[in-house]
XYZ file of C-alpha atoms in Angstrom:
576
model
C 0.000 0.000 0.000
C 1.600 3.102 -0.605
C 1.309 6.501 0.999
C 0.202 9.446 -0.880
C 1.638 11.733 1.545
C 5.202 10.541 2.396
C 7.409 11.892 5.373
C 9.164 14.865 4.693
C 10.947 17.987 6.031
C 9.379 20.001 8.342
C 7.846 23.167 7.086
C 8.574 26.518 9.256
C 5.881 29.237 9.328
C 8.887 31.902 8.699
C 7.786 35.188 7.629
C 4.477 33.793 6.111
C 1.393 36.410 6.594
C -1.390 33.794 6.267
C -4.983 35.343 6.396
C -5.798 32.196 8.338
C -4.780 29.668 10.474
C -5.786 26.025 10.701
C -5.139 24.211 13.724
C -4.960 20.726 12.155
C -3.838 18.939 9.367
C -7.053 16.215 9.459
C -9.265 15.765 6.985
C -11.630 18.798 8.391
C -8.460 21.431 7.919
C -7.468 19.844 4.373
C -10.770 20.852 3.276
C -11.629 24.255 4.790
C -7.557 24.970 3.718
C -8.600 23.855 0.366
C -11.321 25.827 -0.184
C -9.441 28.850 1.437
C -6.855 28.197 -1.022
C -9.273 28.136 -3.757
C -10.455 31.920 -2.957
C -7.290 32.736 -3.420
C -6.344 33.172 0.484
C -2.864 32.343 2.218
C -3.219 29.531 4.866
C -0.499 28.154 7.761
C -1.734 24.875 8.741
C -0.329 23.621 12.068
C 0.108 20.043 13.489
C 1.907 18.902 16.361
C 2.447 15.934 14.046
C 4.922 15.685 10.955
C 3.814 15.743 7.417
C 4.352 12.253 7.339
C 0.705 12.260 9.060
C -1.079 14.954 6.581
C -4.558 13.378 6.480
C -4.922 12.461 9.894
C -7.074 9.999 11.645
C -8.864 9.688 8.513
C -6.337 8.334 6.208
C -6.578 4.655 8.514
C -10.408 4.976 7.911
C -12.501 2.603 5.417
C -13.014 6.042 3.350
C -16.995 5.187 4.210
C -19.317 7.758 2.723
C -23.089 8.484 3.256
C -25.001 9.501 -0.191
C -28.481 10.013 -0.662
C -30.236 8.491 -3.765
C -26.776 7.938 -5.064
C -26.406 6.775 -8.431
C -25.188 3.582 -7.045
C -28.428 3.127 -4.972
C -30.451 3.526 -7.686
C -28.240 1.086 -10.228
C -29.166 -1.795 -7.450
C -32.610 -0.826 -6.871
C -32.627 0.684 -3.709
C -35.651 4.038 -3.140
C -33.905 6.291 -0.894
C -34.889 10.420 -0.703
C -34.163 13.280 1.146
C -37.402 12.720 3.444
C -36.213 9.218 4.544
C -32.966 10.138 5.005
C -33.704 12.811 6.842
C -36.491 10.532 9.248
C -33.461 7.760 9.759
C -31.185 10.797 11.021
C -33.698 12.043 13.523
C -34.969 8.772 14.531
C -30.958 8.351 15.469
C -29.805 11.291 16.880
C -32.996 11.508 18.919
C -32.229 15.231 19.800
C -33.760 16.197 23.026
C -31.723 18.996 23.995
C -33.233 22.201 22.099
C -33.973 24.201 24.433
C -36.298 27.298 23.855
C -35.761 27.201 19.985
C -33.999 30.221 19.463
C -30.440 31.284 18.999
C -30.061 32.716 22.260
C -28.611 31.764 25.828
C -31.799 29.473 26.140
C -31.547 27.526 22.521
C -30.797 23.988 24.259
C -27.174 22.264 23.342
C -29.089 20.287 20.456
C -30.602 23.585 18.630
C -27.828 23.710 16.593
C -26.787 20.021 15.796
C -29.763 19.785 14.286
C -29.538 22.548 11.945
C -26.437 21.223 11.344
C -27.828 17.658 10.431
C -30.705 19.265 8.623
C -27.984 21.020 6.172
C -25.895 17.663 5.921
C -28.256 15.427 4.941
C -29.581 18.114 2.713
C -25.388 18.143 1.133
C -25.782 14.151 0.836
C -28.592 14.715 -1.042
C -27.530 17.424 -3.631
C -24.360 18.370 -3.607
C -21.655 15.769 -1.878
C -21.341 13.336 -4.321
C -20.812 15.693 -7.120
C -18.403 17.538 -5.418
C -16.133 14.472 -4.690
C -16.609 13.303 -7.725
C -15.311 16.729 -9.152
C -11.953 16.237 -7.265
C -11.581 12.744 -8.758
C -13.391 11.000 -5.653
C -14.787 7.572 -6.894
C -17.346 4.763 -5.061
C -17.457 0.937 -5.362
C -20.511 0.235 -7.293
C -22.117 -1.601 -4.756
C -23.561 0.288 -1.392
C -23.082 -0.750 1.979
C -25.833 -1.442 4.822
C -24.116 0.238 8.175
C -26.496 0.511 11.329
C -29.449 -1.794 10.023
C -31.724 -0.525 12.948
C -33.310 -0.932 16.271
C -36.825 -2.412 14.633
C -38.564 0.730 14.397
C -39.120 3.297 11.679
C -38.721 5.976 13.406
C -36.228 4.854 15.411
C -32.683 4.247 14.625
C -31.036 2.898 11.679
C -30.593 3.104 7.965
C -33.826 2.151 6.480
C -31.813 1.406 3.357
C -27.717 0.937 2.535
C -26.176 4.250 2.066
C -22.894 3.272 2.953
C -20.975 3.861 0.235
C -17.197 2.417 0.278
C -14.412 4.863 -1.343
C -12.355 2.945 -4.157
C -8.918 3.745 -2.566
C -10.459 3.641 1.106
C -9.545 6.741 3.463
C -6.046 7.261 1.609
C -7.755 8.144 -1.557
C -10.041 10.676 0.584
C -7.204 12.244 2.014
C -5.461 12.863 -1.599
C -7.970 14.432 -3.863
C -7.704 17.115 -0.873
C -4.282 16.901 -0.063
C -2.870 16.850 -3.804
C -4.599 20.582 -4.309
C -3.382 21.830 -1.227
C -0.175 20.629 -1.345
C 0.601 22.699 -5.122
C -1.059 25.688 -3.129
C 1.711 25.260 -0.927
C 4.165 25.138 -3.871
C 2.394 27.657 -5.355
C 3.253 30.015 -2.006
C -0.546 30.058 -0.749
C -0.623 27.396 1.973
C 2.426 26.996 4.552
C 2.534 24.132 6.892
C 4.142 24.473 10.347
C 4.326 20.747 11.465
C 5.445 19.843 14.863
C 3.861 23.139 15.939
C 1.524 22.187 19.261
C -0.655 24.801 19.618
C -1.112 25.609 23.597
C -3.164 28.706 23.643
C -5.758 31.073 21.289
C -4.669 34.673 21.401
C -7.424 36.932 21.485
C -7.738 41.000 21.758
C -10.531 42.646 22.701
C -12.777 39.566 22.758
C -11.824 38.195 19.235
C -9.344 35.234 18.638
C -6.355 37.214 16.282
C -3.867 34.292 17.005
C -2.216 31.215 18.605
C 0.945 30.432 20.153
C 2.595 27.176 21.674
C 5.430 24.891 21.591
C 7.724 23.708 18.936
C 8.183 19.926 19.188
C 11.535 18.319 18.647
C 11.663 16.129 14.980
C 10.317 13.030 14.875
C 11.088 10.663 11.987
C 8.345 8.105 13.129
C 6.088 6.422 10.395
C 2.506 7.439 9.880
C 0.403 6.896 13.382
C 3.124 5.915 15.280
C 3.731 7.748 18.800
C 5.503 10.505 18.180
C 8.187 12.402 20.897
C 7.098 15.712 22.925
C 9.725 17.523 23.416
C 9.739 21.115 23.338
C 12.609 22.882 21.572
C 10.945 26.352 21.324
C 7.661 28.139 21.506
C 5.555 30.434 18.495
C 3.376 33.111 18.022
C 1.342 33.695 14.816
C -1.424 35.551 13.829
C -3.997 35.843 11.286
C -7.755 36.976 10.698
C -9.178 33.821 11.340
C -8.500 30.359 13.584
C -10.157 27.240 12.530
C -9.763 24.399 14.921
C -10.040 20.833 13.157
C -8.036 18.993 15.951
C -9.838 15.961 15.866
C -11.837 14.418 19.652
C -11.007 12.536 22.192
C -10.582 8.872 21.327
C -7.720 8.234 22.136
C -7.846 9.886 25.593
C -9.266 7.390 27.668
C -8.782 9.266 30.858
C -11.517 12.158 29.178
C -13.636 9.042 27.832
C -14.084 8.010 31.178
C -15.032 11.268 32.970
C -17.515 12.316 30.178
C -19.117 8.593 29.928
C -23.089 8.280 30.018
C -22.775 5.944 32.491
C -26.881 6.677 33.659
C -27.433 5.716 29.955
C -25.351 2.839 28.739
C -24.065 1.797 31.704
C -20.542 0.787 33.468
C -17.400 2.827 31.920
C -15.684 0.032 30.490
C -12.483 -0.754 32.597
C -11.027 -2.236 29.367
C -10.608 -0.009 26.045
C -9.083 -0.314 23.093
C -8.071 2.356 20.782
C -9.493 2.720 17.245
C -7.443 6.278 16.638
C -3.595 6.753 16.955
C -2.427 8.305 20.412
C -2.948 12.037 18.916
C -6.046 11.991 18.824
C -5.844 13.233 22.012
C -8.354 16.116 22.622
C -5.973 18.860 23.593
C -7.697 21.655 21.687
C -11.063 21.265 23.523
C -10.411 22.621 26.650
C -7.701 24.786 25.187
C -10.377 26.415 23.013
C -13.452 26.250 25.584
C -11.003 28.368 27.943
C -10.887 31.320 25.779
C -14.720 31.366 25.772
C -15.937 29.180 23.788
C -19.047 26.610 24.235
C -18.594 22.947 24.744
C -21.747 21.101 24.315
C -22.975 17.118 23.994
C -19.613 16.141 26.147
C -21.166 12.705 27.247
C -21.912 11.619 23.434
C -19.111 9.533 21.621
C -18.959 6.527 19.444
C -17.368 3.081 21.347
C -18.260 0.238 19.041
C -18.476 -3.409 20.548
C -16.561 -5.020 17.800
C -13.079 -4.253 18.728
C -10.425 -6.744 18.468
C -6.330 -6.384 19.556
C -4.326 -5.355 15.907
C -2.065 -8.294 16.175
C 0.195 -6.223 14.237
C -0.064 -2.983 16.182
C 1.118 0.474 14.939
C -0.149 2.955 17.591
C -0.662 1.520 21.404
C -3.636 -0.137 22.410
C -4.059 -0.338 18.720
C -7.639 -1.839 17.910
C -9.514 -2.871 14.619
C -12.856 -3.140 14.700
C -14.864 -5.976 12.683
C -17.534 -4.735 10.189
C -20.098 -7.644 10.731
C -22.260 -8.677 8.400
C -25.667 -10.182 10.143
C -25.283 -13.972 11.018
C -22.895 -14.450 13.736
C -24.476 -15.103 16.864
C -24.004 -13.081 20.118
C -23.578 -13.415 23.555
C -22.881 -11.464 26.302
C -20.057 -12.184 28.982
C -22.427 -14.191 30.937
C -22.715 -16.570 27.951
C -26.601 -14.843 27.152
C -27.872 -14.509 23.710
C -28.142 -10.511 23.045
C -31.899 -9.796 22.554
C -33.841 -7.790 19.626
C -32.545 -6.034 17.012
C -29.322 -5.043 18.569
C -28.728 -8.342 19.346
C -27.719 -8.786 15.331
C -24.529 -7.557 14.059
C -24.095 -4.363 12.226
C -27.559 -3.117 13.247
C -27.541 -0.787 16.308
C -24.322 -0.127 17.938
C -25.453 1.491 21.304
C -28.073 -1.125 21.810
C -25.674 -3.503 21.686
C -23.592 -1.430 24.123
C -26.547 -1.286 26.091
C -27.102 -4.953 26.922
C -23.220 -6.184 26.797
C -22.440 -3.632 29.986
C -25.790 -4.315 31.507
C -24.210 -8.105 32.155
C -21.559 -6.499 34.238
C -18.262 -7.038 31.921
C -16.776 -4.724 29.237
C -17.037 -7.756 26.513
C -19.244 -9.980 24.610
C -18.576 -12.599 22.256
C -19.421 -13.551 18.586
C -19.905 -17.502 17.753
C -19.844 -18.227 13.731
C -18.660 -20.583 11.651
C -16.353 -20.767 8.822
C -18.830 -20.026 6.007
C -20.091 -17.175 7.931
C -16.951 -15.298 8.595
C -15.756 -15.471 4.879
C -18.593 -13.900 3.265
C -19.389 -11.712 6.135
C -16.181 -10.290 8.039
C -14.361 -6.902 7.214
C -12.005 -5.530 8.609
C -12.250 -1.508 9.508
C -9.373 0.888 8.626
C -7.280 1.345 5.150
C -4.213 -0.915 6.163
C -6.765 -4.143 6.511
C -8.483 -3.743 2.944
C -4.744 -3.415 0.854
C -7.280 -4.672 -2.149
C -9.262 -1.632 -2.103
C -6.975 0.539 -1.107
C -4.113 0.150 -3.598
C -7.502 -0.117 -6.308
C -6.323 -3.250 -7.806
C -9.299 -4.905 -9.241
C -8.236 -8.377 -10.044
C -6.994 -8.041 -6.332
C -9.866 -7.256 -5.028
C -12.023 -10.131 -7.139
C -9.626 -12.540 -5.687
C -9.920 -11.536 -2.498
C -13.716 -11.193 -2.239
C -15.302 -13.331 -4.674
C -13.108 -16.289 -4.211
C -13.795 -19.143 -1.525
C -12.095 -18.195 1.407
C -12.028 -14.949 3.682
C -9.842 -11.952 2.692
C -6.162 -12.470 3.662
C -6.224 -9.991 7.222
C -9.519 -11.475 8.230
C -7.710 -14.920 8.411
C -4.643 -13.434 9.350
C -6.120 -12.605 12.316
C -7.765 -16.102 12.907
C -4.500 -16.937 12.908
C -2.679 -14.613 14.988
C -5.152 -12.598 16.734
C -5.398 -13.125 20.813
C -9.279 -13.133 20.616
C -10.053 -15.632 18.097
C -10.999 -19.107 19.324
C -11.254 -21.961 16.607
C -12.588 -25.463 16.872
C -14.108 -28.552 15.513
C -16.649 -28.962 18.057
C -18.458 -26.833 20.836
C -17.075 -28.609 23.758
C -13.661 -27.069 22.512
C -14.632 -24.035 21.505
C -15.955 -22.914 24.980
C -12.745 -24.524 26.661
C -11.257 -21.834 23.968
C -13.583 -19.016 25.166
C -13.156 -19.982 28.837
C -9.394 -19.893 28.338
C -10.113 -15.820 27.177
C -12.421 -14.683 29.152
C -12.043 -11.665 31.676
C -15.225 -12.249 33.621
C -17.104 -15.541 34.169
C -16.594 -19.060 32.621
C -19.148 -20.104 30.212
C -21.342 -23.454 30.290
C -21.139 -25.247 27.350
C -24.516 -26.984 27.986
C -26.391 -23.321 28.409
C -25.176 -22.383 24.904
C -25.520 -25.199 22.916
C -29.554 -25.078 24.288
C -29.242 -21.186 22.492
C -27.528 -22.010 19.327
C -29.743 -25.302 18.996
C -32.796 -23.077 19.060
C -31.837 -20.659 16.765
C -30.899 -23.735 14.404
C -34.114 -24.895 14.516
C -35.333 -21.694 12.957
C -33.258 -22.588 9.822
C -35.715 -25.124 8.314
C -37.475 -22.575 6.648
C -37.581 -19.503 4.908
C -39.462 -17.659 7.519
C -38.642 -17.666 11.275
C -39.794 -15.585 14.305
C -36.573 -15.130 15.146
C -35.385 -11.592 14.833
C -31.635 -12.306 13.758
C -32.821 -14.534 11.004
C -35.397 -12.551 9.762
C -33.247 -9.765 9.592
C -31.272 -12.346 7.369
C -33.974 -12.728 5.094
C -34.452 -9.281 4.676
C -31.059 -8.296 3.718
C -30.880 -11.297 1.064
C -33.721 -10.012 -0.501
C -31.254 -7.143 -1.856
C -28.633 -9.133 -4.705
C -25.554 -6.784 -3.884
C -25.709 -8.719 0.005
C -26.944 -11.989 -1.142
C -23.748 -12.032 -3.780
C -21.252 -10.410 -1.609
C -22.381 -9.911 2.152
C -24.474 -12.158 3.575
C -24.143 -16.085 4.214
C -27.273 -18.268 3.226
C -28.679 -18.938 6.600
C -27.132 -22.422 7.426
C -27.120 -24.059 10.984
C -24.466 -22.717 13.209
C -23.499 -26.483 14.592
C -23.530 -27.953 11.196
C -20.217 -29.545 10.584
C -20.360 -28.600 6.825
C -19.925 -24.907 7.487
C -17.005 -25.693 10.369
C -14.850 -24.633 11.911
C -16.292 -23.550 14.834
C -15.218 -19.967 15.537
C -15.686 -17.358 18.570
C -14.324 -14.093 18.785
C -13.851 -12.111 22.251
C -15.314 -8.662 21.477
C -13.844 -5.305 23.560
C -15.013 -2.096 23.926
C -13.138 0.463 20.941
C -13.071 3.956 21.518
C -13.593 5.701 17.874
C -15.492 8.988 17.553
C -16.307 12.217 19.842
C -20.100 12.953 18.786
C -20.259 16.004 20.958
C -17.783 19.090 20.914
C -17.160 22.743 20.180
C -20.597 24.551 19.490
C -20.916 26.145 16.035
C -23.386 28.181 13.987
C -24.146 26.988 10.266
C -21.025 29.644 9.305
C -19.019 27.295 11.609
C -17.918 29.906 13.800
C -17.773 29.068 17.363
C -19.935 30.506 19.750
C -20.023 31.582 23.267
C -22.497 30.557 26.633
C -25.049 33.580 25.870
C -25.021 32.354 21.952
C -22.898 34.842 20.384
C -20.113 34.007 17.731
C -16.963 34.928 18.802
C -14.856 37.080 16.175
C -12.473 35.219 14.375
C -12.632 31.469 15.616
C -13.890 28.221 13.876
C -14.269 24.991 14.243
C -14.668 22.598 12.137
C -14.417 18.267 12.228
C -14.744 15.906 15.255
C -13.634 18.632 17.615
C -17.038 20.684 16.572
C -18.984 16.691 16.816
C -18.166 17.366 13.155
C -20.917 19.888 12.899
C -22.855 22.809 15.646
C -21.140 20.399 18.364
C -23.203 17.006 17.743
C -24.966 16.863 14.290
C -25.020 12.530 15.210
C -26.894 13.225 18.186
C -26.770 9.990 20.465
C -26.063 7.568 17.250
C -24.586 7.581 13.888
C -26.060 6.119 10.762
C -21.760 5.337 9.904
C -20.658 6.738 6.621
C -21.065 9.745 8.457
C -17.663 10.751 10.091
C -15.397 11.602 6.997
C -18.686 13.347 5.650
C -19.178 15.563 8.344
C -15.727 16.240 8.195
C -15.556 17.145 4.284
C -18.881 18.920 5.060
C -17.948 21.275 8.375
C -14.372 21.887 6.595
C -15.906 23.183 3.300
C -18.623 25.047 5.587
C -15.794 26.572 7.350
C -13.459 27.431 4.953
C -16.148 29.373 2.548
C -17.375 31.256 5.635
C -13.654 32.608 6.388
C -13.331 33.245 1.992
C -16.923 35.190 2.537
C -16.556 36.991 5.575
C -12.223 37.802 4.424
């Protein structure tokens, strides 16, 4: 896999006059720098990183993207509009913070997420797609089905795949933003300072004019990899404007912790993994909520239940999280068959969250079988889909089409500490007793579960939810080809191995953060922008400070980002 943006030099902010200043060199400041660069306008991004980590968190991404009626959709038969999208967002984010309704000191912390959501899923509708596609942006033909649903519909969930995967993953979003900006930098618009840690806003007479902090020592590390902190100097720069696209908190377990809903999903988990590199470490919220500037939706953030230990790790506590498809069966520490809807894989995260925490342990498990994990495993992150990411197409048919899983989804059968493979269930829960951090499991309780739910397999119909929700994603030819498994009994020794995989807790995304107005300037307690100063990315909850609300509908993330960025940028062109 190669990297678009390889290590280099780093770039001093010298006598560079920028008419703004990113804080950021994630996806979020890529784009509003690009479109500042477009008008014309002189940017100095900063990083306490080296270039060799341009892109950010979201180069290691899937490069997942939410349309809405996509060309794609429509190709495969799938009715989606701007009214159902827009019911499957508020059925999610479930916004019940708003306050008075008005822009004042009484609007509620949700007032202006969901503005903000309003807007995006209004962009995913009209104008997203186009615009990528304009900077050379292009989507597997097939669409995705992220966050199935809770069972209701008006509740949470996709009603219909919109997740649509980026042919060259998050690398490939990273470069058609990162190849402009970089010849703006040639071109003597753009400057990057990296290695510059910004440790304070400067402000005069109640507007932000500024930032200063420390300069970091060099650090020749590879992309992601833990870089030194050692300050060799300190900075001041100015400019007209400050955008902040710092990225949250997930990697910052000691803030996940504090700011967990614990009243509402239960137990902080005593064991997390990290989805993000150790950067991603939240600095710039407090930094930039001390010069005045609102914080809102601080107990809302993205964990998924998936996460497994990267065998092969390149930040610490690395994780990977699997992207299930919706057969494997689920269990809770106690060895209990997770209930409803968000008992099935890949349909509602935080209900899942829910009941795994409510048994008292920070894991669950998944029990599948060999013909289930090759059609139905991924892998998140760039590095784990090399076939998609380095676009090789004859790669990619080998390695999706053919019998067998994809090569790091059986790598990691192989190698990875919470995979469990037998011939037999006897074994297999010797396996899972051998790896579990809470209570041992009785073999005899869950065969009695799995036998049940094989049972239900006779037929084409069942009142069980997980299979029905089989039958209804087979009924769509993209996940009856490529997705989903035909339903098949779990204990059958046809479909063997036997396989179980310990699931922990992965810290990912910060849904709540820096409150903005739809110009993406930040405000303050009583409402009121405050001259100067952005935000834009996770560190805004990637739009007004929570467009998700409580749950994401997933191809969301690098959108909001791309869409707060652009916001952002244009409103510092406009107002310049």
């Amino acid at each position: 896999m190669t990297d678009p943006t390889p290590a280099a030099g780093t770039t001093q902010p010298g006598d560079f006059a920028p008419d703004a200043i990113v804080v950021g060199a994630g996806l979020a400041g890529l784009v509003a720098t690009y479109e500042l660069a477009q008008a014309g306008k002189r940017v100095l991004v900063l990083d306490q990183e080296s270039r060799a980590n341009l892109g950010g968190q979201a180069w290691w991404s899937l490069g997942g993207l939410l349309f809405v009626d996509s060309a794609q959709q429509r190709r495969t038969g799938i009715k989606d509009s701007y009214d159902l999208a827009v019911q499957d967002w508020m059925g999610s984010a479930q916004f019940d913070r708003l306050g008075d309704g008005t822009d004042g000191p009484e609007r509620g912390e949700d007032h202006w997420p969901r503005r903000w959501a309003e807007a995006y899923v209004r962009f995913a509708h009209t104008e997203k797609q186009a615009y990528l596609n304009a900077l050379g942006l292009k989507s597997l033909p097939f669409v995705g089905w992220a966050e199935r649903g809770d069972g209701r519909a008006q509740g949470h969930g996709n009603s219909v795949p919109r997740f649509h995967l980026t042919w060259g993953t998050g690398p490939e979003v990273v470069r058609v933003f990162a190849e402009p900006v970089l010849a703006a930098e040639r071109d003597g618009l753009v400057r990057f300072g990296f290695r510059h840690r910004v440790d304070d806003l400067v402000t005069e007479d109640g507007a932000v004019v500024g930032v200063r902090g420390s300069r970091l020592a060099e650090d020749g590390g590879e992309r992601g990899v833990r870089s030194n902190r050692d300050v060799v100097g300190d900075f001041e720069l100015r400019a007209a404007a400050v955008v902040v696209s710092s990225g949250g908190i997930g990697h910052n377990f000691e803030l996940m912790r504090r700011n967990w809903p614990t009243e509402r999903m239960g137990a902080v988990p005593e064991h997390l993994i990290a989805g993000v590199p150790d950067y991603v470490d939240g600095r710039m919220l407090g930094i930039t909520e001390s010069t005045g500037a609102s914080v809102v939706n601080r107990d809302r953030m993205w964990a998924y239940t998936e996460g497994i230990h990267n065998w092969d790790p390149v930040w610490s506590d690395h994780a990977i999280r699997i992207l299930p498809g919706p057969s494997s069966m689920w269990f809770d520490a106690n060895g209990k068959r997770l209930e409803g809807m968000s008992g099935v894989p890949g349909a509602d995260t935080n209900g899942a969250m829910k009941q795994i925490l409510a048994a008292g342990h920070d894991y669950s498990w998944f029990v599948l079988t060999q013909s289930i994990i090759e059609k139905e495993f991924g892998l998140s992150g760039s590095e784990q889909n090399p076939d998609i990411t380095g676009k090789d197409v004859r790669f990619l048919l080998k390695s999706r089409v053919a019998k067998g899983a994809p090569g790091p989804v059986e790598a990691f059968k192989e190698h990875g500490v919470d995979f469990v493979v037998a011939d037999d269930l006897d074994a297999l829960v010797t396996g899972m007793n051998d790896l579990a951090r809470g209570p041992k499991l009785d073999v005899d309780d869950l065969r009695r579960q799995i036998e049940a739910r094989d049972r239900e397999v006779g037929n084409p119909f069942s009142k069980d939810v997980q299979l029905m929700a089989i039958a209804n994603a087979r009924n769509l030819v993209t996940e009856k080809v490529i997705r989903v498994a035909k339903p098949h009994r779990i204990l059958d020794p046809e479909h063997g191995p036997l396989i179980a995989v310990r699931l922990n807790i992965l810290s990912r995304k910060t849904l709540g953060g820096l409150e903005t107005n739809l110009d993406a300037q930040c405000l303050r307690a009583d409402g009121t922008p405050i001259p100067g100063l952005y935000a834009a990315g996770e560190v805004a909850g990637f739009g007004g400070g929570g467009v998700h609300g409580y749950n994401a509908l997933e191809g969301t993330f690098l959108g909001g980002c791309i869409f707060s960025g652009r916001t952002a940028g244009r409103a510092i062109a406009r107002n310049l």
